PDB file of C-alpha atoms and ligand atoms in Angstrom:
ATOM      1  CA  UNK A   1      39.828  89.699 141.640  1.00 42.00           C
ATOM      2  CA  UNK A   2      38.223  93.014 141.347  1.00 48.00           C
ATOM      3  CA  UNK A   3      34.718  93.584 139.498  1.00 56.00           C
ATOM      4  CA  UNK A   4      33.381  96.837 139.648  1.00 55.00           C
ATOM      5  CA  UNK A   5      29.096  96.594 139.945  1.00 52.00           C
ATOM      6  CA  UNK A   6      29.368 100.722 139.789  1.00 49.00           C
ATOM      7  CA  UNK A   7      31.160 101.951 136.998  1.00 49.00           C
ATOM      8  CA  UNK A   8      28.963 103.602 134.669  1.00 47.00           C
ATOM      9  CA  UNK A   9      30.847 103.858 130.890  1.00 53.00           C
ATOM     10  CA  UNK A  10      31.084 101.159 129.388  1.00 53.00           C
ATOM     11  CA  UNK A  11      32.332 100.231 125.480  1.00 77.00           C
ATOM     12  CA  UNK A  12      30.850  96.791 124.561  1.00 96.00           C
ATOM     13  CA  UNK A  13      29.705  94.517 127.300  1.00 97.00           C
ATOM     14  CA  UNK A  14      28.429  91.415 126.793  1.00 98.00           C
ATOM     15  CA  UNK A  15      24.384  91.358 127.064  1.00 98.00           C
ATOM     16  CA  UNK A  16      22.835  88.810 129.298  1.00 98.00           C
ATOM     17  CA  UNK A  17      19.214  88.434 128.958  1.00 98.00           C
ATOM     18  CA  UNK A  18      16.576  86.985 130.789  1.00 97.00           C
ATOM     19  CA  UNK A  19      12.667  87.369 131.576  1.00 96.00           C
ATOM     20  CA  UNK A  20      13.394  87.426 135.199  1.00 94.00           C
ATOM     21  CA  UNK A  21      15.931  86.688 137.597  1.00 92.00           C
ATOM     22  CA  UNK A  22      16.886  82.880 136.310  1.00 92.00           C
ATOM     23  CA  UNK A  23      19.534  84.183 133.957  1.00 96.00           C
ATOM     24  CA  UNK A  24      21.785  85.209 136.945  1.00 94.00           C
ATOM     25  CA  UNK A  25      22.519  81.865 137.197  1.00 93.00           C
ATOM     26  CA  UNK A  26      23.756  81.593 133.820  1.00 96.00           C
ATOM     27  CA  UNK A  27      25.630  84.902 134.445  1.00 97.00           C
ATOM     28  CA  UNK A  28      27.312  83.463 137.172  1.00 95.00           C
ATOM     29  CA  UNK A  29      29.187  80.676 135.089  1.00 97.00           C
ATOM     30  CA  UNK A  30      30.014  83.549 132.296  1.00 98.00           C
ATOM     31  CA  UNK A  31      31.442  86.042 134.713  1.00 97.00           C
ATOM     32  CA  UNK A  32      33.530  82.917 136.342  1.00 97.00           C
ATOM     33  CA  UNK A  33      35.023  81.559 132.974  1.00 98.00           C
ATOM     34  CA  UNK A  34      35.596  85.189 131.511  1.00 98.00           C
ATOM     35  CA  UNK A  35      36.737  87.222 134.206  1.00 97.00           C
ATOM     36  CA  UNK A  36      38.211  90.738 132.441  1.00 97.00           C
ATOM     37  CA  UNK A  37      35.088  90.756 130.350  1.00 97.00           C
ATOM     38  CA  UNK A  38      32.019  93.571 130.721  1.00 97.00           C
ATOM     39  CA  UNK A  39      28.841  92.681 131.739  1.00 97.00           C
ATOM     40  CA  UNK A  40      25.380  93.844 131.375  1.00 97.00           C
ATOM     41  CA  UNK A  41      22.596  91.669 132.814  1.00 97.00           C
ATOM     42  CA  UNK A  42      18.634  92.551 132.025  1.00 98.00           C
ATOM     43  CA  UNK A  43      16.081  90.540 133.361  1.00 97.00           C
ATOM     44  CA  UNK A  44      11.956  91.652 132.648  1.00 97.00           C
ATOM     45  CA  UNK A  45      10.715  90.954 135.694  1.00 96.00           C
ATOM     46  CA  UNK A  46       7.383  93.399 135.276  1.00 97.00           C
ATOM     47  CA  UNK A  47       6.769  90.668 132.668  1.00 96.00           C
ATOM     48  CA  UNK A  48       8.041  87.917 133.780  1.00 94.00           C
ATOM     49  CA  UNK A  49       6.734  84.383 133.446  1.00 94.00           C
ATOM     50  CA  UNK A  50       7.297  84.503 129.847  1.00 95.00           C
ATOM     51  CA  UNK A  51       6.540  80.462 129.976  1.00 91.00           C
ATOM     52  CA  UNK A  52       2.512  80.636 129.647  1.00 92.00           C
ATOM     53  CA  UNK A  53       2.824  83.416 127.294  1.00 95.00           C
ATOM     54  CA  UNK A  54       2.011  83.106 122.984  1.00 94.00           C
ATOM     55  CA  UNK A  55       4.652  82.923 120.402  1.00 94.00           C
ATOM     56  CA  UNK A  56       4.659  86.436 118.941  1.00 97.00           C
ATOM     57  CA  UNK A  57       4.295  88.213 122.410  1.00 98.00           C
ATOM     58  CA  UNK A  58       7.837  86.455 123.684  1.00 97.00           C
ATOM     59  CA  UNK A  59       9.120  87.413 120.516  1.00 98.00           C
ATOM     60  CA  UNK A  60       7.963  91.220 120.583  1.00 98.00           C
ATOM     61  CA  UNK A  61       9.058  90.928 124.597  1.00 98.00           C
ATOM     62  CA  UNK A  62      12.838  89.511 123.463  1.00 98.00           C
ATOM     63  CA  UNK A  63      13.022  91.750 120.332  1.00 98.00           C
ATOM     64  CA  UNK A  64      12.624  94.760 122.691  1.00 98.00           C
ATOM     65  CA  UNK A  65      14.925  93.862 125.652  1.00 98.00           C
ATOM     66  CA  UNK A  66      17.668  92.715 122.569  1.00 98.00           C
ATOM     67  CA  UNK A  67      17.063  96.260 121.092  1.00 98.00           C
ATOM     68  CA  UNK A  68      17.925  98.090 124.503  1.00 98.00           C
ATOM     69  CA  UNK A  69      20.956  96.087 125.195  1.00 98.00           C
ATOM     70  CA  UNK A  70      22.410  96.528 121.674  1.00 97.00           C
ATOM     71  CA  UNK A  71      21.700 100.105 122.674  1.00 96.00           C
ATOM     72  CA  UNK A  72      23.935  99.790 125.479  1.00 96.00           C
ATOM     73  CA  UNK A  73      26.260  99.032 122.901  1.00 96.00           C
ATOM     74  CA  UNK A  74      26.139  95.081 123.610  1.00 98.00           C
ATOM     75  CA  UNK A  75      28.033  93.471 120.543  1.00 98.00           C
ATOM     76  CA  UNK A  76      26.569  90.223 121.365  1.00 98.00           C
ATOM     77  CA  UNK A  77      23.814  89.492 123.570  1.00 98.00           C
ATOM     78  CA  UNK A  78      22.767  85.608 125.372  1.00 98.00           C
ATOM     79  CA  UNK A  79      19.123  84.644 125.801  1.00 98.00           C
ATOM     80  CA  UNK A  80      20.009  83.734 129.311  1.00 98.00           C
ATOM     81  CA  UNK A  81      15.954  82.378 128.846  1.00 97.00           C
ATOM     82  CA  UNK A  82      15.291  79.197 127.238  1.00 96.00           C
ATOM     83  CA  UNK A  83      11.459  80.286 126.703  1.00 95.00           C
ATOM     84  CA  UNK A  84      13.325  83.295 124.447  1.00 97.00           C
ATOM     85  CA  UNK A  85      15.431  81.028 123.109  1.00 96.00           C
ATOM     86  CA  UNK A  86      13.048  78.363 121.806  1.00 95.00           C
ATOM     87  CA  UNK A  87      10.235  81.144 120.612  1.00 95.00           C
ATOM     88  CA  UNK A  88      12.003  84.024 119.920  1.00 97.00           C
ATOM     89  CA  UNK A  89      16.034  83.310 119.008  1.00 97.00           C
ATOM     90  CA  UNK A  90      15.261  82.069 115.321  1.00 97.00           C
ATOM     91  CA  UNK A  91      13.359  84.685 114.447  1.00 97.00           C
ATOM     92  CA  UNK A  92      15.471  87.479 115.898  1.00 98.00           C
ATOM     93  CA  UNK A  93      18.910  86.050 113.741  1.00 98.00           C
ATOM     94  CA  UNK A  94      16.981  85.352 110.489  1.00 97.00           C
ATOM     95  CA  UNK A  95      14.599  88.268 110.634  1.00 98.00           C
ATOM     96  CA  UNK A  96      15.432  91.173 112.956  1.00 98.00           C
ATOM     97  CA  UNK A  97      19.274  91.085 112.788  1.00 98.00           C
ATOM     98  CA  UNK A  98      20.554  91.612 109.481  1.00 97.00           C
ATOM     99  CA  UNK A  99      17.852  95.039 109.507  1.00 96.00           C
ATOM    100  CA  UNK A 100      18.980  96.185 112.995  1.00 96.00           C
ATOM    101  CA  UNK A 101      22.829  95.729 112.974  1.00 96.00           C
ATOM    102  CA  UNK A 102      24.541  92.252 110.577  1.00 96.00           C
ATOM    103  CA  UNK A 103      27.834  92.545 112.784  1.00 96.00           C
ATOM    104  CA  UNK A 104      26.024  91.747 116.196  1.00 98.00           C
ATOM    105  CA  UNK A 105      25.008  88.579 117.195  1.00 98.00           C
ATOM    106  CA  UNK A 106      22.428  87.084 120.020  1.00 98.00           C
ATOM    107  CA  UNK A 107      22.611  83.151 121.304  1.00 98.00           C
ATOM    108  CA  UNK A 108      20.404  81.194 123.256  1.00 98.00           C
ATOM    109  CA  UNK A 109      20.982  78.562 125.641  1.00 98.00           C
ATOM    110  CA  UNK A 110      19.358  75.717 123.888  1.00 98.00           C
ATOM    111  CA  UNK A 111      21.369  74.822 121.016  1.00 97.00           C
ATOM    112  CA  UNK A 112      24.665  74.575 123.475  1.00 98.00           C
ATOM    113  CA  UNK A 113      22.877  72.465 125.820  1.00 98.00           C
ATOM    114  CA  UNK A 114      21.900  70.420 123.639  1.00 98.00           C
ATOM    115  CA  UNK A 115      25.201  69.730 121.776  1.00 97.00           C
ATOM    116  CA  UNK A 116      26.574  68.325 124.940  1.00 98.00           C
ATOM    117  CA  UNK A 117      23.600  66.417 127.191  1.00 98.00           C
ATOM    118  CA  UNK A 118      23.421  63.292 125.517  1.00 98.00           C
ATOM    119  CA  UNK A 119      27.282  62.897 126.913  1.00 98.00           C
ATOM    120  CA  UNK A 120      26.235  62.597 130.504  1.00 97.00           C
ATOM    121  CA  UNK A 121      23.173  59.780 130.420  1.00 98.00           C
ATOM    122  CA  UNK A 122      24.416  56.000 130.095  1.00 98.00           C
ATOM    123  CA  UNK A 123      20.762  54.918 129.872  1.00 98.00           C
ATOM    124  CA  UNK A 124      19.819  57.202 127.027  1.00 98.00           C
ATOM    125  CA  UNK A 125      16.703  58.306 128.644  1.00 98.00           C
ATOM    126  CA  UNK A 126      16.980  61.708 129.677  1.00 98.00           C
ATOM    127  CA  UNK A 127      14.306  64.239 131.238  1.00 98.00           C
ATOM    128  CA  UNK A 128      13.366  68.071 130.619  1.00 98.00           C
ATOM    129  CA  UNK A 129      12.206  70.293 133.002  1.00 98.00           C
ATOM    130  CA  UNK A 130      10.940  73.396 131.743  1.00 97.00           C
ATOM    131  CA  UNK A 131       7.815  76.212 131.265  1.00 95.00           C
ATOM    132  CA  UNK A 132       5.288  75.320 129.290  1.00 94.00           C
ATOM    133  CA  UNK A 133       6.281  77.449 126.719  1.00 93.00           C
ATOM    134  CA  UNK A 134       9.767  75.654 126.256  1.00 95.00           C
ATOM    135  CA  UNK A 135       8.214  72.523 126.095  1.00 97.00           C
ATOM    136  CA  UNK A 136       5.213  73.003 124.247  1.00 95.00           C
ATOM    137  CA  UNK A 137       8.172  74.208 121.224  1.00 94.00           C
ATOM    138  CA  UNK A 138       9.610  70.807 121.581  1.00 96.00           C
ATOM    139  CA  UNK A 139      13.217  72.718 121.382  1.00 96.00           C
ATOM    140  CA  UNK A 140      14.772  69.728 122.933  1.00 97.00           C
ATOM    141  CA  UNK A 141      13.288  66.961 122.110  1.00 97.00           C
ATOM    142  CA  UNK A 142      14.242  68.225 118.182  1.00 97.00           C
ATOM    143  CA  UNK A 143      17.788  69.363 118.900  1.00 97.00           C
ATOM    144  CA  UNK A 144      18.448  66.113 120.866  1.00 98.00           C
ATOM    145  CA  UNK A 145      17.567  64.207 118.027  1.00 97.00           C
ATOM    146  CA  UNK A 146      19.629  65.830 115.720  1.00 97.00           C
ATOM    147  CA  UNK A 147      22.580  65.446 118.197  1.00 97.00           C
ATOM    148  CA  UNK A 148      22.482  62.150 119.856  1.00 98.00           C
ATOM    149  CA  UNK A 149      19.555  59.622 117.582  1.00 98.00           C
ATOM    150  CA  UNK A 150      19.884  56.991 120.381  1.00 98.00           C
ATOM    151  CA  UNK A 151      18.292  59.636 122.968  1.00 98.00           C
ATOM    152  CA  UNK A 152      14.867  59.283 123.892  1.00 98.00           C
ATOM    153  CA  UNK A 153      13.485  62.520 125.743  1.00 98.00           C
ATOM    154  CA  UNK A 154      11.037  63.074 128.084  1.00 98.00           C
ATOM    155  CA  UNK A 155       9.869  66.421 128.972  1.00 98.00           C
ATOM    156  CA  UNK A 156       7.487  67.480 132.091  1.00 98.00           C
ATOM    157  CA  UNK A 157       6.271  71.739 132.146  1.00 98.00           C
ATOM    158  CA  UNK A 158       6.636  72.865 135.613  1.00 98.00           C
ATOM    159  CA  UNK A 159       4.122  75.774 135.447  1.00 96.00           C
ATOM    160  CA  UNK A 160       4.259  77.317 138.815  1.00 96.00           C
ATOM    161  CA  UNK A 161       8.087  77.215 139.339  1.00 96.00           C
ATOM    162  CA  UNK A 162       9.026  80.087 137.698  1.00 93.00           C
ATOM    163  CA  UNK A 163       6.921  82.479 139.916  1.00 91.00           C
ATOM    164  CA  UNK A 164       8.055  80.745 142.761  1.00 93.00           C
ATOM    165  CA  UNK A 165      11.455  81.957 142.406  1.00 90.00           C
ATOM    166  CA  UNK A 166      10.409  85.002 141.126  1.00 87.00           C
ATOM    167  CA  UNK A 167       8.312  86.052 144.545  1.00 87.00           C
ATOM    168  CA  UNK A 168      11.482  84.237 146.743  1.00 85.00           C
ATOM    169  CA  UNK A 169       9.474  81.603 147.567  1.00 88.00           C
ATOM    170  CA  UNK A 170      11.450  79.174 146.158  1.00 87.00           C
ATOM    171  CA  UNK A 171      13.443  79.345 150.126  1.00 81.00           C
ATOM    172  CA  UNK A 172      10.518  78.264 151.776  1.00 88.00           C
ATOM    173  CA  UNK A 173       8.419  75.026 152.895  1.00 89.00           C
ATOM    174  CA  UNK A 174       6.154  75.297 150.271  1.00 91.00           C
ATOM    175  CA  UNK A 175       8.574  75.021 147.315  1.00 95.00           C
ATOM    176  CA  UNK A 176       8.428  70.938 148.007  1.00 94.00           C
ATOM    177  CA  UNK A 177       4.447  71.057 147.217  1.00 95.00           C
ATOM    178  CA  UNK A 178       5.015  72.766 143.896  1.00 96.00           C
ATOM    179  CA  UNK A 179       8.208  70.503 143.012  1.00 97.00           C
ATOM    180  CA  UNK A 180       7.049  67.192 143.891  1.00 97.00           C
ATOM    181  CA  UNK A 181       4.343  66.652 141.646  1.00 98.00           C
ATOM    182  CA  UNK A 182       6.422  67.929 138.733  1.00 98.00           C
ATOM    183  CA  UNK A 183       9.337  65.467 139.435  1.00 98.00           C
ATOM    184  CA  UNK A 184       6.687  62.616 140.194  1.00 98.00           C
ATOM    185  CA  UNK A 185       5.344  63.094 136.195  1.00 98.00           C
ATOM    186  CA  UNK A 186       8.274  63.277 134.980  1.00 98.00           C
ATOM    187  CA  UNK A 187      10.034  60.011 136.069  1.00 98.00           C
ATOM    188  CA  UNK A 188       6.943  57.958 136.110  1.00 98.00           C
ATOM    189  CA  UNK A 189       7.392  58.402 132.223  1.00 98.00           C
ATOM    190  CA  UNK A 190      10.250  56.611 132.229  1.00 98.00           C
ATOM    191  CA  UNK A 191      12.210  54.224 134.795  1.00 96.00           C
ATOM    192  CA  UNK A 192      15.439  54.826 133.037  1.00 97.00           C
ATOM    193  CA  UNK A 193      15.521  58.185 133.386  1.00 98.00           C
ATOM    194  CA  UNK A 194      19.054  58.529 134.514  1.00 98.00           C
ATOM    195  CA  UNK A 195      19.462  62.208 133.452  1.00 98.00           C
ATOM    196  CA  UNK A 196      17.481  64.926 134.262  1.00 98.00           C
ATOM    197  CA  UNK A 197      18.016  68.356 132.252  1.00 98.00           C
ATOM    198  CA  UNK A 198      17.038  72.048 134.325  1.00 98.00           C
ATOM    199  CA  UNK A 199      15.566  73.316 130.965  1.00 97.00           C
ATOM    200  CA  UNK A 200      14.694  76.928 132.593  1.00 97.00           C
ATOM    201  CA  UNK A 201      17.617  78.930 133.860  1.00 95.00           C
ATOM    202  CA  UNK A 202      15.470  79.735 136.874  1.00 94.00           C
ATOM    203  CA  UNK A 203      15.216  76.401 137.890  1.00 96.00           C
ATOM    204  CA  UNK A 204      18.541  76.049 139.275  1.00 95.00           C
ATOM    205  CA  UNK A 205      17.645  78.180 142.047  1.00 92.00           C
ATOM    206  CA  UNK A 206      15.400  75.198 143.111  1.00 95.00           C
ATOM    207  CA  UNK A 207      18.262  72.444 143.157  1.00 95.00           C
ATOM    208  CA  UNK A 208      18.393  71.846 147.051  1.00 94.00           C
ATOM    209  CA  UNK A 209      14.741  71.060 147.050  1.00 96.00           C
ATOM    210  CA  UNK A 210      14.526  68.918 144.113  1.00 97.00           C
ATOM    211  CA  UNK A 211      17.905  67.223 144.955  1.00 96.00           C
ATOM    212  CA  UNK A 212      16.462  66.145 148.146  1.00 95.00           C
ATOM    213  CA  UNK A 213      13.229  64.543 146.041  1.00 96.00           C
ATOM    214  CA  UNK A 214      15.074  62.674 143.785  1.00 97.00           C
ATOM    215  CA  UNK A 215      17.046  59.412 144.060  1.00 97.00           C
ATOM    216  CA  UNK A 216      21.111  60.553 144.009  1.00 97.00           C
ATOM    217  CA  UNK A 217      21.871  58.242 141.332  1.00 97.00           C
ATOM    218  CA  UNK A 218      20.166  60.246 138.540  1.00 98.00           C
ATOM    219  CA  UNK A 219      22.057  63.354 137.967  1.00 98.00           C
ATOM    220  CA  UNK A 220      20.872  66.736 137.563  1.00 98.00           C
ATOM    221  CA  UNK A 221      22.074  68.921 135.004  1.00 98.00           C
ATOM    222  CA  UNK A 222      21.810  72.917 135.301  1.00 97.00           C
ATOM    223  CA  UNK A 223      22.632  74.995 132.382  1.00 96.00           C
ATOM    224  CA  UNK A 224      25.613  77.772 133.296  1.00 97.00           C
ATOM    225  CA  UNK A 225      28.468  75.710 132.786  1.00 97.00           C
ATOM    226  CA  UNK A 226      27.390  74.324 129.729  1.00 98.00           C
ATOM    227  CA  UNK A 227      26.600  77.605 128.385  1.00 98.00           C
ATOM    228  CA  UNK A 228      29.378  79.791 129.621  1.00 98.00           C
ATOM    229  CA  UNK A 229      31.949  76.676 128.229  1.00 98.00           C
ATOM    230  CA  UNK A 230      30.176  77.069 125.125  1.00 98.00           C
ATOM    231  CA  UNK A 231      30.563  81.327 124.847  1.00 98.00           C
ATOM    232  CA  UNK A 232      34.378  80.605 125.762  1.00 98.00           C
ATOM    233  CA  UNK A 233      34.617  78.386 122.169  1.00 98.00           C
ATOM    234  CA  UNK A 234      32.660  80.429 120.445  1.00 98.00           C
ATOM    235  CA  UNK A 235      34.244  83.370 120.806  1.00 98.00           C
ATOM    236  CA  UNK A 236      37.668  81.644 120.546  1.00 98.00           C
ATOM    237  CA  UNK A 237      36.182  80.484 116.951  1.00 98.00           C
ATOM    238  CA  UNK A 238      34.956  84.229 116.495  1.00 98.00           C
ATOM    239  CA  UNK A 239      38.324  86.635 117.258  1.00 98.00           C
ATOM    240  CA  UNK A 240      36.657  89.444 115.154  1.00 97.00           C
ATOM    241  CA  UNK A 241      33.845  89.041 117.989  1.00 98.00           C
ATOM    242  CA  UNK A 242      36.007  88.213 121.034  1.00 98.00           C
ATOM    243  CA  UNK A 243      38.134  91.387 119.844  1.00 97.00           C
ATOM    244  CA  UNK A 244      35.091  93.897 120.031  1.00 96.00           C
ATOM    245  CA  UNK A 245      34.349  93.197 123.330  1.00 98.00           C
ATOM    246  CA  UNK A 246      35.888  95.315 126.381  1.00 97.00           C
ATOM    247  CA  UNK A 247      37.430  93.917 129.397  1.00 96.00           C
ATOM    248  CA  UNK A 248      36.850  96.344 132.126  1.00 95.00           C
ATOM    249  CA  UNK A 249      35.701  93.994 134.458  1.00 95.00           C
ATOM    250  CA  UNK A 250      32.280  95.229 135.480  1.00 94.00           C
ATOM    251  CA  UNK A 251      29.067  94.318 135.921  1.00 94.00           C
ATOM    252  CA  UNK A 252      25.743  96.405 135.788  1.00 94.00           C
ATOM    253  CA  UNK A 253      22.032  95.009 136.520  1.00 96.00           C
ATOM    254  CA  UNK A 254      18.877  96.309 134.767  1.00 97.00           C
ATOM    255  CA  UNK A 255      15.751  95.398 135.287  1.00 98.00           C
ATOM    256  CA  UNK A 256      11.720  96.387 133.921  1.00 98.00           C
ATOM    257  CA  UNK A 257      10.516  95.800 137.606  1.00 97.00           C
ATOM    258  CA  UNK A 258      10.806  97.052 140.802  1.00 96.00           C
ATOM    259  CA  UNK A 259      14.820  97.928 141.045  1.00 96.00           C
ATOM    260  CA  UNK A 260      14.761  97.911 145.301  1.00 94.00           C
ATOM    261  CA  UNK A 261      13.344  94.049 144.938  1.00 92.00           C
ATOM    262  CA  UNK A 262      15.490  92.985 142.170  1.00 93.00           C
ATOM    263  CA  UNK A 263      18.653  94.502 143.900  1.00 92.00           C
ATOM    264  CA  UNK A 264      17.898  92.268 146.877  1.00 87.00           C
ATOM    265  CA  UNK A 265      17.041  88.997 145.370  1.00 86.00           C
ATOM    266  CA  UNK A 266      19.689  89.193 142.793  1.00 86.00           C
ATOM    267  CA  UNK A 267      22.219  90.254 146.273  1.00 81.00           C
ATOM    268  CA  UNK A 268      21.133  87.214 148.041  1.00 77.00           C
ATOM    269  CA  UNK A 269      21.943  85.159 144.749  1.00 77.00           C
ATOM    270  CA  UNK A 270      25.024  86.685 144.169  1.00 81.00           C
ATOM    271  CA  UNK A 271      26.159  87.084 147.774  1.00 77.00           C
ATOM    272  CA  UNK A 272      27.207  90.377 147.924  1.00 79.00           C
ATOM    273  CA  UNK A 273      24.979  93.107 147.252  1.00 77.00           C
ATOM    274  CA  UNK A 274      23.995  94.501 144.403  1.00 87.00           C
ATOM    275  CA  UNK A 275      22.345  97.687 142.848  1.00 92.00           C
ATOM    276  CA  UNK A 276      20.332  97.955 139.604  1.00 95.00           C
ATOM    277  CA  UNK A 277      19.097 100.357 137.231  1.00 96.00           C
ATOM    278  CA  UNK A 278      15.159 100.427 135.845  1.00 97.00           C
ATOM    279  CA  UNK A 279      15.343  99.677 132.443  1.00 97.00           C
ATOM    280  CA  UNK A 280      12.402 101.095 129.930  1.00 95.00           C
ATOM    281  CA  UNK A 281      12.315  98.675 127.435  1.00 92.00           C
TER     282      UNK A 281
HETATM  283  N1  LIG B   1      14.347  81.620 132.877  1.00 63.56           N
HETATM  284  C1  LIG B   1      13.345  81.457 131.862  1.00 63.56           C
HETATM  285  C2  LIG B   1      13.639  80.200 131.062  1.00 63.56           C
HETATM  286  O1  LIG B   1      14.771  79.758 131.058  1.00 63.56           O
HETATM  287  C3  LIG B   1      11.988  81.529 132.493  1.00 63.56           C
HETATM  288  C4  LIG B   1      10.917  81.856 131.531  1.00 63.56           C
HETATM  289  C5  LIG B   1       9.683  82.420 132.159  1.00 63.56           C
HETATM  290  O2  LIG B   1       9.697  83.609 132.481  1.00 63.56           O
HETATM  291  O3  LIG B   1       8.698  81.698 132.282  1.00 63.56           O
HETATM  292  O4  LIG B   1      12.787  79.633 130.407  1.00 63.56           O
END
């Protein structure tokens, strides 16, 4: 299948948003379940971690980067970010939306996750990896509940992790010293842990090291598929929305930081290379 990374005109791609490079892994699953659609992907990386920041400065960070990809002429934009999502999402649809433009619409990645996790855990113990910032919001542990009342949650902030991937570190030796002590606290909450939930969309990018750490039998659930599934429903649910959007099949980049570094990381991650714009948010 062709996708174009280069062609510059666009009518209403789909926004993809995302402090940093994490959300590429979420983009990956959207691009592979709707293949004709546009594509515009912005990560902050001159700000990223969002995780240790407050409330209200992830909100004005999110408000901003949801404000330039609108002005792209993104009909609907996904928080790619679960630190967006859980401090900045609510705020944006109740708040900002209805005075910026009522027919477009942003989504996060918790709520989706959340509908469908408690169908993979037999044991009904399930574990949350994320920044501080997600778990400090208790996002999960209060949309599990309202989902699946038998679930208990456990939820371990993996502070460092983040950066780690952000600098490319996450490839090297020392990505073990940062993700062992993380997995450690989290399971010696709970022996029957027999799910455990990436709750960061950067974290995927440190599966092969913390599939190595942890016993096979627990199974480790990343994000994309769930949330890409989830944008295929909704927009069947939404036609008005799934009409508005073009199918040219391309695919831009944007990023706050340094475009040279972003090209290359997000190249390695998406195996072929790719070329990004600086985005002024
Ligand atoms: N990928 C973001 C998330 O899912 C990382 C947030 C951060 O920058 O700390 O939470």
């Amino acid at each position: 299948m062709f996708r174009s990374f280069f062609v510059m005109s666009f009518q209403s791609p789909i926004g993809v948003f995302d402090s940093g490079l994490g959300g590429l892994t979420v983009l990956k699953e959207m691009v592979k379940h709707l293949p004709d659609h546009d594509f515009i992907y912005l990560g902050d990386n001159a700000r990223a971690p969002y995780g240790p920041r407050d409330f209200d400065t992830v909100y004005q960070y999110t408000l901003q980067a949801v404000q330039w990809l609108f002005d792209q002429g993104c009909p609907l934009v996904i928080l790619a970010c679960n630190t967006a999502s859980a401090k900045a999402l609510r705020t944006i649809q109740q708040k900002n939306l209805p005075l910026m433009d009522p027919s477009k619409r942003v989504l996060g990645v918790i709520r989706p996750t959340t509908e469908v996790i408690g169908d993979y855990t037999e044991t009904n113990h399930i574990g949350i990896l994320g920044t501080k910032g997600t778990v400090e919001s208790c996002s999960y542990v209060i949309e599990i509940q309202k989902s699946f009342p038998d679930v208990t949650v456990y939820q371990q902030a993996c502070p460092t992790w983040v950066e780690l991937v952000e600098s490319g570190e996450h490839l090297t030796p020392k990505a073990e010293e940062h993700v062992k002590p993380c997995l450690d606290a989290l399971l010696g909450q709970c022996e029957g842990i027999d799910t455990i939930l990436l709750g960061c969309t950067h974290y995927p990018l440190l599966l092969p090291v913390i599939r190595q750490l942890v016993n096979p039998a627990i199974q480790i659930i990343s994000q994309g598929e769930i949330v890409a599934e989830s944008l295929v429903f909704y927009l069947k649910r939404h036609p008005e929305m799934a009409g508005r959007l073009s199918k040219g099949k391309t695919l831009r980049f944007f990023t706050t930081g340094d475009v040279e570094q972003f090209g290359h990381a997000a190249g390695i991650f998406w195996g072929e290379a790719v070329s990004a714009g600086k985005a002024a948010l």
